Coordinates of C-alpha atoms in Angstrom, one line a residue:
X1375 CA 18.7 3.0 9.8
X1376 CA 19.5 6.1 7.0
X1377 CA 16.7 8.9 7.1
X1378 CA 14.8 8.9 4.2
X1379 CA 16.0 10.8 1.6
X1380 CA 13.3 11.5 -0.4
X1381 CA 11.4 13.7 -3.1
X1382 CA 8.2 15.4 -2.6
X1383 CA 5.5 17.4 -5.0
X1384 CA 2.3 19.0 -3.9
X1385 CA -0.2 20.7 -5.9
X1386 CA -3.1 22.8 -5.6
X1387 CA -6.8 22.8 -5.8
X1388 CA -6.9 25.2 -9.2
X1389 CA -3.8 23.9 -10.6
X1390 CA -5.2 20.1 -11.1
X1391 CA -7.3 19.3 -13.9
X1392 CA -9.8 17.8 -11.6
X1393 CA -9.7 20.2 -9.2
X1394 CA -8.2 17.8 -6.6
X1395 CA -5.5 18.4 -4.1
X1396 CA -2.6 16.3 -4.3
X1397 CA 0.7 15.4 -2.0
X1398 CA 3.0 13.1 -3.2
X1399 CA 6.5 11.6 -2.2
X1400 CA 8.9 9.2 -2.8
X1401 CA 10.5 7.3 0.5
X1402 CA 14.0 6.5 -0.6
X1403 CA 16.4 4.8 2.4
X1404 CA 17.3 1.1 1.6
X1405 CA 17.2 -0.7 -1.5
X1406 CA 16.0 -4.0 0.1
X1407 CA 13.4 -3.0 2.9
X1408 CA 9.9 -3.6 2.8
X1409 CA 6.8 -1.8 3.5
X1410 CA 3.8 -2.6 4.6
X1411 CA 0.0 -0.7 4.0
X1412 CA -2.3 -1.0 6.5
X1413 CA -5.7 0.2 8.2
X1414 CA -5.8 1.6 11.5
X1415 CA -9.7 1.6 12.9
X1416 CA -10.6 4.3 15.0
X1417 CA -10.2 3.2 18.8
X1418 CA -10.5 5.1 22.3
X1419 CA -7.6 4.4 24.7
X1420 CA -7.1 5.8 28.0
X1421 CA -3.8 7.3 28.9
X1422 CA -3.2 6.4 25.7
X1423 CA 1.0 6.9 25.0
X1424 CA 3.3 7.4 22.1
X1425 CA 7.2 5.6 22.9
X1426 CA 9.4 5.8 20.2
X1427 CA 11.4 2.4 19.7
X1428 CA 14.2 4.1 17.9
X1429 CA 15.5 7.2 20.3
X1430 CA 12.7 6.7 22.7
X1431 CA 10.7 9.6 22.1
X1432 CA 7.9 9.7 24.2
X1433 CA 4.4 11.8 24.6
X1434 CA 0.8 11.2 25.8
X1435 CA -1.9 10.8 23.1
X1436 CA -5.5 11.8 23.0
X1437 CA -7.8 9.3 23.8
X1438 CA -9.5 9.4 21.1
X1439 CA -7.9 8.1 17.0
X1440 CA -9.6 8.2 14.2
X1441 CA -8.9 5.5 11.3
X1442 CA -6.2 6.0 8.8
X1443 CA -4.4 4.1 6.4
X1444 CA -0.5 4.2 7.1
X1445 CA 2.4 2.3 5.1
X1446 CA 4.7 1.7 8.2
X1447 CA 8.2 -0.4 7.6
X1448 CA 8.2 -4.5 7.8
X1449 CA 9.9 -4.3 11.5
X1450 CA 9.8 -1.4 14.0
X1451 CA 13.5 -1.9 15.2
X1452 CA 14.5 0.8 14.0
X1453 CA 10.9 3.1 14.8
X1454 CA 7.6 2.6 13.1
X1455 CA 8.2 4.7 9.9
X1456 CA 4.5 4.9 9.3
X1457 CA 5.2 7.6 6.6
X1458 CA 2.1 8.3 4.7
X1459 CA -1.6 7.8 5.0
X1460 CA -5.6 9.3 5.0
X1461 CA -7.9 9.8 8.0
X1462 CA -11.3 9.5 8.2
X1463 CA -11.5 13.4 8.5
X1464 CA -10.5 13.2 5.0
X1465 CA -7.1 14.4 6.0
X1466 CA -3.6 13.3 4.2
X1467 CA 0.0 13.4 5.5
X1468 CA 3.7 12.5 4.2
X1469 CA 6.2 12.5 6.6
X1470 CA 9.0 13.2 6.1
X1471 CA 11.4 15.2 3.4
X1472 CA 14.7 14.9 5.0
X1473 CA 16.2 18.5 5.1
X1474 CA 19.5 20.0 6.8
X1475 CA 19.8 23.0 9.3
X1476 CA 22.8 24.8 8.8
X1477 CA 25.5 25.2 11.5
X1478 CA 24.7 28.5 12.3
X1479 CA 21.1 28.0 13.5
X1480 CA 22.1 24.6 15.1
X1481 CA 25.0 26.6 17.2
X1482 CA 21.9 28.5 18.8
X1483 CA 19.1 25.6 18.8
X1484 CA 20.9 22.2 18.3
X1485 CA 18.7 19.2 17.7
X1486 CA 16.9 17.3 20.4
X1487 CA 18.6 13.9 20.3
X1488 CA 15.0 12.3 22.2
X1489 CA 12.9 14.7 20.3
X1490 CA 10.2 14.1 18.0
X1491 CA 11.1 12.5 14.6
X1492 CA 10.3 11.3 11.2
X1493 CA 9.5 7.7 12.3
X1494 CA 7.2 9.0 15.2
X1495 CA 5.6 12.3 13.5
X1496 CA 2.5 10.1 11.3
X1497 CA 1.4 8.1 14.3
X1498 CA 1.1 10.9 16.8
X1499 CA -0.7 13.2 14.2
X1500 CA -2.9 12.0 11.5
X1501 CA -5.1 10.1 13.5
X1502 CA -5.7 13.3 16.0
X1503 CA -6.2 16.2 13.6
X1504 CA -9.8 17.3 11.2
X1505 CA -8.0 19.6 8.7
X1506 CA -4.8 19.7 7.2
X1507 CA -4.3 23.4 8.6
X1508 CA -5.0 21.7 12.0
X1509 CA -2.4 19.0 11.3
X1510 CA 0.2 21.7 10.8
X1511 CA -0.7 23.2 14.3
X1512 CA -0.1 20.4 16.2
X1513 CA 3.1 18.8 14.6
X1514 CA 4.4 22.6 15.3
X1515 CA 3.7 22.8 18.4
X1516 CA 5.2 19.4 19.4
X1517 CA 8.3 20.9 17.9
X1518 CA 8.0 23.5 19.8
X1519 CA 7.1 21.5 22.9
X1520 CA 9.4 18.5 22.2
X1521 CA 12.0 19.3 19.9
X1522 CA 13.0 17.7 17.1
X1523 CA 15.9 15.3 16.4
X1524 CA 16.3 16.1 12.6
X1525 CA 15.2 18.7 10.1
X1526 CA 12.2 18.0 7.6
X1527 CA 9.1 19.0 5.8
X1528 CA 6.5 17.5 5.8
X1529 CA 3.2 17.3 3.6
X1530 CA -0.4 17.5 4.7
X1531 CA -3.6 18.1 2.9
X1532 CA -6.9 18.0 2.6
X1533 CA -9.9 19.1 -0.1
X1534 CA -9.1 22.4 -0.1
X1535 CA -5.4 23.0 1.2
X1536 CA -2.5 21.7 0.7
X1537 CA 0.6 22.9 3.2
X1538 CA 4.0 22.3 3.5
X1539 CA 6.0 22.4 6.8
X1540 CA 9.5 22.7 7.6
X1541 CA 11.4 22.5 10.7
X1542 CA 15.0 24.0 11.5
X1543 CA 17.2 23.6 13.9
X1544 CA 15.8 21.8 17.3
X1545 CA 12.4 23.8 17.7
X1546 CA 11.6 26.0 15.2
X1547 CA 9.4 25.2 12.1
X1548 CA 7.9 27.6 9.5
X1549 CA 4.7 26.2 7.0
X1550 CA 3.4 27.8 3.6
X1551 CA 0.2 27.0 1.8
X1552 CA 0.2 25.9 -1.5
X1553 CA -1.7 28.5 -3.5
X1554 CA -4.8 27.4 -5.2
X1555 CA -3.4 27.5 -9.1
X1556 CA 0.4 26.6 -8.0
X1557 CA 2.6 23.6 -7.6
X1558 CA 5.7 22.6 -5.3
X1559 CA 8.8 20.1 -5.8
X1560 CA 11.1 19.6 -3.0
X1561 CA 14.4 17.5 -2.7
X1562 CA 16.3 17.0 0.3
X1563 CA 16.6 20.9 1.0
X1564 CA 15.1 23.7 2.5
X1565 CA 12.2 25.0 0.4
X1566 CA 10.4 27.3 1.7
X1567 CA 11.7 31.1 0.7
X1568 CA 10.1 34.5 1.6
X1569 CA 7.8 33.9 5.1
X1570 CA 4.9 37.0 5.3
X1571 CA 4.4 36.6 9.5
X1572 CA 1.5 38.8 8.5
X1573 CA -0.5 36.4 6.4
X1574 CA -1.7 33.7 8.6
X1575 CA -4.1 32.4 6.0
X1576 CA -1.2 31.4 3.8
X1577 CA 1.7 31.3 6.8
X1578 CA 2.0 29.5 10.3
X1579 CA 4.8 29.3 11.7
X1580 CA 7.1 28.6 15.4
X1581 CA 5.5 31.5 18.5
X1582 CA 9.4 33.0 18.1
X1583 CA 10.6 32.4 15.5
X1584 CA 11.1 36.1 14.5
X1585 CA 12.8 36.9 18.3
X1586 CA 15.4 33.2 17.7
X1587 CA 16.4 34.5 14.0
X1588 CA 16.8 38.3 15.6
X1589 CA 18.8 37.8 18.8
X1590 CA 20.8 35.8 17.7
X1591 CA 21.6 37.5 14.0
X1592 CA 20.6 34.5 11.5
X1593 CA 19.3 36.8 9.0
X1594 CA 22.0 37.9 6.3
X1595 CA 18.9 40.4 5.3
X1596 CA 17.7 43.2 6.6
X1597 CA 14.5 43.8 4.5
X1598 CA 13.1 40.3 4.3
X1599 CA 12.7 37.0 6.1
X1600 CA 13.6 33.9 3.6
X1601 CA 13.4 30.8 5.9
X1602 CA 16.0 29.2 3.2
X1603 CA 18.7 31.2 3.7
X1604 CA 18.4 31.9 7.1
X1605 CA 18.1 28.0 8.6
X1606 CA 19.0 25.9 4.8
X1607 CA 22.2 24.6 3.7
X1608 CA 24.0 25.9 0.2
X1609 CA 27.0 23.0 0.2
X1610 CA 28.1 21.8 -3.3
X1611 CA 26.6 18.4 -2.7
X1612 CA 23.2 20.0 -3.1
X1613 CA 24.2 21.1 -6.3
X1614 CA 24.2 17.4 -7.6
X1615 CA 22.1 15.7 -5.1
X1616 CA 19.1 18.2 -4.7
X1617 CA 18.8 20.7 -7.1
X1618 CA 18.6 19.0 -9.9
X1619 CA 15.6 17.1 -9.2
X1620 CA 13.6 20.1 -8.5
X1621 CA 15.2 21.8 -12.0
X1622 CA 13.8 18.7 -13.8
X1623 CA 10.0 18.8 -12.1
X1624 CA 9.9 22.5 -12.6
X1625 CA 11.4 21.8 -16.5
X1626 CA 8.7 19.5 -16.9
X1627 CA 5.9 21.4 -15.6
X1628 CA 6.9 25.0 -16.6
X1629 CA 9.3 24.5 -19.5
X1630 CA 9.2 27.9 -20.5
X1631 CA 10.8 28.9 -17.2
X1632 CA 15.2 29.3 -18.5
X1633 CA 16.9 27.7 -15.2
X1634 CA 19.7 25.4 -14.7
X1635 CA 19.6 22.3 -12.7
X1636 CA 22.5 23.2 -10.6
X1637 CA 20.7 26.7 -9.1
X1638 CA 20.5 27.7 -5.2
X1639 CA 17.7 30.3 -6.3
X1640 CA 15.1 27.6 -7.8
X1641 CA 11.7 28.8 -6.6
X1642 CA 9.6 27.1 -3.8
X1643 CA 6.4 28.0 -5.7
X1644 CA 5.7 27.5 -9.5
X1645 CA 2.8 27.5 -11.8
X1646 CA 2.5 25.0 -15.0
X1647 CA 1.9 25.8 -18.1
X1648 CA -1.0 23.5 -17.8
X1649 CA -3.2 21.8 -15.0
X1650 CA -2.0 18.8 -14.0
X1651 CA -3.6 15.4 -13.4
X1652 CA -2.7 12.4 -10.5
X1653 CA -0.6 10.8 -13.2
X1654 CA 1.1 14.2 -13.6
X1655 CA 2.6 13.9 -9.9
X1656 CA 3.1 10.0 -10.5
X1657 CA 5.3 10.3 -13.3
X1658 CA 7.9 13.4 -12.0
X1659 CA 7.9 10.7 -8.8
X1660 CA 8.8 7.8 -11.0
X1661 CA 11.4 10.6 -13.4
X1662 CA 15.3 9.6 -13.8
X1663 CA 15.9 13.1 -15.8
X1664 CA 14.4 11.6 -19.0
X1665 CA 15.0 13.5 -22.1
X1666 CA 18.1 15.3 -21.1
X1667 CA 21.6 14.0 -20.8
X1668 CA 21.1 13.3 -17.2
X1669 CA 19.1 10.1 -17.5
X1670 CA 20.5 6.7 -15.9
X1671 CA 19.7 4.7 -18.6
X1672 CA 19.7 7.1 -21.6
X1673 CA 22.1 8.4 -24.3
X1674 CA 24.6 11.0 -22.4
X1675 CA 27.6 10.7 -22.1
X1676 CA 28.8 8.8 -19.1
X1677 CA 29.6 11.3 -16.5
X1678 CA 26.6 13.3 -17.7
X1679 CA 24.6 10.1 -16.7
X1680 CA 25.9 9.8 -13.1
X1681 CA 26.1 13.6 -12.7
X1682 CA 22.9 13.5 -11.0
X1683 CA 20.8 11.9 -8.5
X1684 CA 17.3 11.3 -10.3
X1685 CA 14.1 11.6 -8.5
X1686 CA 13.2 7.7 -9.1
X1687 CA 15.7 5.1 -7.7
X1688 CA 17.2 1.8 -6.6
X1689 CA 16.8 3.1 -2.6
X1690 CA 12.9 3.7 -3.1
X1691 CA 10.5 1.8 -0.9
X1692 CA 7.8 3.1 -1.8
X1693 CA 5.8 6.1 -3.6
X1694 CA 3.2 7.9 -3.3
X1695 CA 0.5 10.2 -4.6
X1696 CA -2.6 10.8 -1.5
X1697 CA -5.4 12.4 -4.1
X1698 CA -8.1 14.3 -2.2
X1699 CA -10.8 14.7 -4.7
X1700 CA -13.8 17.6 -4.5
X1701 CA -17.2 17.1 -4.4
X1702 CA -17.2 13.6 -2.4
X1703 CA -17.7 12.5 1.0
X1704 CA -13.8 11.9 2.3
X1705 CA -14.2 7.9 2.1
X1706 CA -15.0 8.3 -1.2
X1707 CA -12.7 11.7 -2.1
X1708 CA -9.4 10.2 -1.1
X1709 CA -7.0 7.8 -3.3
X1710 CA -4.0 6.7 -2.0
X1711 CA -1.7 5.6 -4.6
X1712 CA 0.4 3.7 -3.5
X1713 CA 3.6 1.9 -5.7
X1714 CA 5.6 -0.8 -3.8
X1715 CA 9.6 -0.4 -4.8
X1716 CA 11.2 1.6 -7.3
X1717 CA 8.7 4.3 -8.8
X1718 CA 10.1 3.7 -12.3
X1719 CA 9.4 -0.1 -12.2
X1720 CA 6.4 -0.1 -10.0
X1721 CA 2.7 0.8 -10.8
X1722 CA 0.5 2.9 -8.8
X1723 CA -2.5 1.1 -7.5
X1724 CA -5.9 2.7 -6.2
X1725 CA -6.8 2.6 -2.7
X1726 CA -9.7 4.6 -1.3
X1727 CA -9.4 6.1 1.8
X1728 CA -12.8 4.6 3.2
X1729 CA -11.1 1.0 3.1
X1730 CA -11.3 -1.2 6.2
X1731 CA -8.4 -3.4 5.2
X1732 CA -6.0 -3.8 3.2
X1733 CA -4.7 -7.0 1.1
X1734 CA -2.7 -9.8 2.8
X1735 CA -0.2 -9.2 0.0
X1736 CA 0.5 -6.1 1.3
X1737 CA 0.9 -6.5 5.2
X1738 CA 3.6 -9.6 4.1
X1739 CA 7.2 -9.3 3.6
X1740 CA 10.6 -9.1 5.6
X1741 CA 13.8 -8.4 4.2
X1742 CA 14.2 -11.8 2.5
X1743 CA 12.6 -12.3 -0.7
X1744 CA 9.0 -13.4 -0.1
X1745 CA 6.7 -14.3 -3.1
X1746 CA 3.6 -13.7 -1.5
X1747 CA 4.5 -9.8 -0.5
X1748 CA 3.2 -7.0 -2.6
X1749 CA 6.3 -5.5 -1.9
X1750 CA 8.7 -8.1 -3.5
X1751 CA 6.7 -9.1 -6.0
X1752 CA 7.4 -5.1 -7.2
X1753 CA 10.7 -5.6 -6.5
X1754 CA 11.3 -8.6 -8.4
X1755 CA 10.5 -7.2 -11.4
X1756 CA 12.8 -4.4 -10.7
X1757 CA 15.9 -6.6 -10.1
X1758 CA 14.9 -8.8 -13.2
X1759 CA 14.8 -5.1 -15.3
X1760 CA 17.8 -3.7 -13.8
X1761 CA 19.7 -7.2 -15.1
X1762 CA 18.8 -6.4 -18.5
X1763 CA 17.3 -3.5 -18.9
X1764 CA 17.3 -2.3 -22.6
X1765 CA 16.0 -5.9 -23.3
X1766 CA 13.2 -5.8 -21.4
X1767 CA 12.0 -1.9 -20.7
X1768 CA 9.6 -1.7 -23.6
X1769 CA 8.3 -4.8 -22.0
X1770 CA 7.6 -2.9 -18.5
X1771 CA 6.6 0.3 -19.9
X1772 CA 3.4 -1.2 -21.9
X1773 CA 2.3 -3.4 -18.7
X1774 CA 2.9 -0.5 -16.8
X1775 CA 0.9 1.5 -19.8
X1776 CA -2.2 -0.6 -19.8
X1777 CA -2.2 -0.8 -16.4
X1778 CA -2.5 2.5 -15.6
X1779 CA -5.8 2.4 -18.1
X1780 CA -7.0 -0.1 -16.2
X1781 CA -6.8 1.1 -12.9
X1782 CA -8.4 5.1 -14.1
X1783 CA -11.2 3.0 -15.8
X1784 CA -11.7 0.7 -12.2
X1785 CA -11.4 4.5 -10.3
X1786 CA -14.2 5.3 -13.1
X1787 CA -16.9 3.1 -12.2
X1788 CA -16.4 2.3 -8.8
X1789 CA -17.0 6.6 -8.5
X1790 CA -20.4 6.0 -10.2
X1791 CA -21.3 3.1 -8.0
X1792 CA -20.0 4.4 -5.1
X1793 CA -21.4 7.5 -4.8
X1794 CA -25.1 6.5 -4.1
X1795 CA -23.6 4.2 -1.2
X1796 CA -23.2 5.3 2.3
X1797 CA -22.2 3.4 5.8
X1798 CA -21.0 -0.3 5.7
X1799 CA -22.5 -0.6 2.1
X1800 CA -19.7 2.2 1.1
X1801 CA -17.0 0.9 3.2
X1802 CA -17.3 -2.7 1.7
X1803 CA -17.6 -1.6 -1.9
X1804 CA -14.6 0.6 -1.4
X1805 CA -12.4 -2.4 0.3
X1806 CA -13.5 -4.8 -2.6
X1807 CA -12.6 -2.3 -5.3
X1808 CA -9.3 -1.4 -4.1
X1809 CA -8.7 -5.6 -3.8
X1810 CA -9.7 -5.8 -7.2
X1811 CA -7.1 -3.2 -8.0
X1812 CA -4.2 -4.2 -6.3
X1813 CA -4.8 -7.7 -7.3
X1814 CA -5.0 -7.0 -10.9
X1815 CA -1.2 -5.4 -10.1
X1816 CA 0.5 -8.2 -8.5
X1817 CA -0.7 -10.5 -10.9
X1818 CA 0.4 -8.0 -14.0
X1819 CA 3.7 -8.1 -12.4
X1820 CA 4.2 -12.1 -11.6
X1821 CA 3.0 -12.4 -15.5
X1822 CA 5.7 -10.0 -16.3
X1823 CA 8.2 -11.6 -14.1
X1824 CA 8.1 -15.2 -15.8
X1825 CA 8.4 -13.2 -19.2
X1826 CA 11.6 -11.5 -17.7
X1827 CA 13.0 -15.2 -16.3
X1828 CA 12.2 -17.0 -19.6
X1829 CA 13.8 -14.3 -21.9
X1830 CA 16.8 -14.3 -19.5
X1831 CA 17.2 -17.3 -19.9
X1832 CA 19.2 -16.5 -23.6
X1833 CA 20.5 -13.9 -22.0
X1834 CA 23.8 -15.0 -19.8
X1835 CA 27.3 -14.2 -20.4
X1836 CA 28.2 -18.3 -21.0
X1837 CA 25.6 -17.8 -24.4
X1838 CA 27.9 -18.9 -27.5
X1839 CA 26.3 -18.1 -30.9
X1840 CA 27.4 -20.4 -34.1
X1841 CA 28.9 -18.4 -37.4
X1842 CA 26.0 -21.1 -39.5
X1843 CA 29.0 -20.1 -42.2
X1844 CA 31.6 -22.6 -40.2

């Protein structure tokens, strides 16, 4: 199976209009592969033990997990993939950004063919960590410990931090905090730039690093560390695969900023010209470089419209924003929204991190078409779309519209019953409300999907229309 190759955005406490912490990602890899969400309980296990079913990656595991919601793939042939989920702790995590190492770090530290990787790196740490600082440390350290067998960053967060943490070459990793009033996009490239190794509040980072990059002259400067530039990739490919997509999220965020999408010198860390709300993060997810002449499916010319690769796309599984919310216990604090398929042509459905299941709809679904999977029934409407799109996108942007007011009003008033609940009462409230919500979504969508098959049915190339002249 392809690595995901995926797009990420994390903001800050101060920078959202709610004061929330967000992460948020798109997993892109197959256009046809189904996810699943599900609900891990908390369990003790002695000599409890992590085996990797893809490159058979193996390490012991505490005996003790806490719950945590996961989205893992339909089948774990290819590894479990579990890539995105809450704990009880009130902890998030979204693994993994696919990056690349350059050769000259992975001449002195190649990767670990058996070592820890993406499909691996949610199950062994989510359920095992109480802070998203925490969750840094120990994915680190089983870098360091383990190796890894592919670069990446991933996300964590919690109600106060949000972090991002890259590794490079086989055991060296470098994470930055998000500050407070900022915001960061990432695609499929090293991000982070200038690393302060005397900052630990904002910094962690590999025990030696500085000694690896040294001895073995990495740095091509002598009066400052940028992680980047010493273990990232500048190839031309990034110029049309990566950096455009974070050109278009900082354009859209901090328009007043003069860059160009094809830049190797975009900045990790931005501020917007305004705070920023979940649907902010859910809409630069769900982006195809609208508005410029780089869209898809807009009015460019036709090499401007395949110049790029835009952030939403056919390969996307699924999407996600994990919303950690202040104020609230973390049952009630965190949201993960969660949209099955293609960003674009998806919705983003409510699901509260103190749920102790999750829908049948969406722990169905192989990679056959299966009506009863949330996944497919996404999907479906995506394929129908993509068939005929300018007939029927004004169509799937006001369901996806008034679903979206829908869903913020159901968030609305389960918050004001839910926060005078506690225990079981909290947990079932939470489980029903999130049912409610992600069956108000399927059900949207099959509505929409007979519209789409009926109105395609006057649609097909054998059509003939009569000249009522003749």
């Amino acid at each position: 199976m392809n690595y995901s190759a995926c797009t990420s955005i994390l903001i800050g406490a101060k920078a959202s209009i709610d004061g929330s912490v967000m992460i948020g990602r798109n997993e892109d890899a197959k256009a046809a592969w189904p996810k699943h969400f599900v609900v891990h309980p908390a369990q003790e296990t002695v000599a409890a033990k992590f085996v990797s079913p893809d490159n058979g990656f193996t390490m012991p595991l505490p005996a003790h997990a806490a719950k945590y919601t996961a989205t893992p793939e339909w089948t774990d042939q290819y590894g479990v993939f579990e890539e995105a989920g809450i704990n009880e702790y009130g902890v998030a995590m979204s693994a993994t950004e696919s990056t690349y190492s350059n050769d000259r770090v992975l001449g002195c530290d190649p990767l670990v063919k058996r070592g820890i990787a993406e499909e691996a790196m949610v199950t062994v740490v989510l359920p095992y960590v109480r802070t998203a600082r925490e969750g840094v440390r120990r994915l680190g350290q089983l870098v360091e410990y383990y190796g890894t067998a592919e670069s990446n960053g991933i996300l964590f967060a919690d109600q106060t931090e949000a972090w991002y943490l890259e590794t490079g070459a086989g055991h060296y990793w470098v994470a930055q905090r998000i500050p407070d009033h900022a915001y960061a996009v990432v695609a499929n490239q090293m991000a982070i730039q200038a690393v302060d190794f005397h900052d630990p509040a904002n910094f962690l980072f590999a025990t030696d690093l500085q000694r690896f990059v040294d001895e073995n002259h990495l740095n091509p400067h002598r009066d400052q560390f940028n992680w980047r530039e010493i273990f990232g990739t500048r190839d031309q490919s990034d110029l049309y695969y990566n950096t455009p997509r974070v050109w278009y999220g900082q354009h859209r965020f901090t328009p007043q900023v003069d860059a160009q999408p094809q830049s190797f010198d975009l900045p990790f860390i931005q501020y917007a010209d305004r705070q920023l709300d979940v649907t902010d993060a859910q809409a630069y997810l769900s982006s195809h470089f609208e508005g410029t002449p780089y869209d898809p499916v807009g009015a460019g010319s036709p090499a401007d419209r395949k110049r790029f690769r835009p952030v939403s796309l056919a390969k996307t599984q699924e999407s996600h924003v994990l919303q950690l919310r202040p104020a609230f216990e973390p049952a009630l604090a965190g949201i993960q929204w969660l949209a099955m398929g293609v960003g674009a042509q998806s919705t983003y459905i409510p699901f509260y991190a103190g749920i102790d299941q999750t829908p049948a709809a969406y722990q169905a679904g192989t990679a056959t078409y299966d009506a009863q999977s949330a996944y497919w029934v996404y999907k479906l409407v995506s394929v129908l779309n993509d068939a005929h799109y300018h007939e029927t996108v004004t169509q799937l942007t006001a369901t996806q519209k008034q679903l979206r007011s829908d869903l913020a009003h159901l968030v609305h008033q389960t918050d004001a019953v839910a926060q005078h609940l506690t225990g079981l009462e909290l947990t079932h409230y939470l489980t029903a409300q999130s049912t409610k919500a992600a069956a108000l979504g399927i059900q949207r969508y099959r509505d929409l999907a007979a519209q789409f098959i009926t109105q395609a049915t006057d649609l097909g190339p054998l059509n003939y229309h009569q000249d009522l002249n003749l």
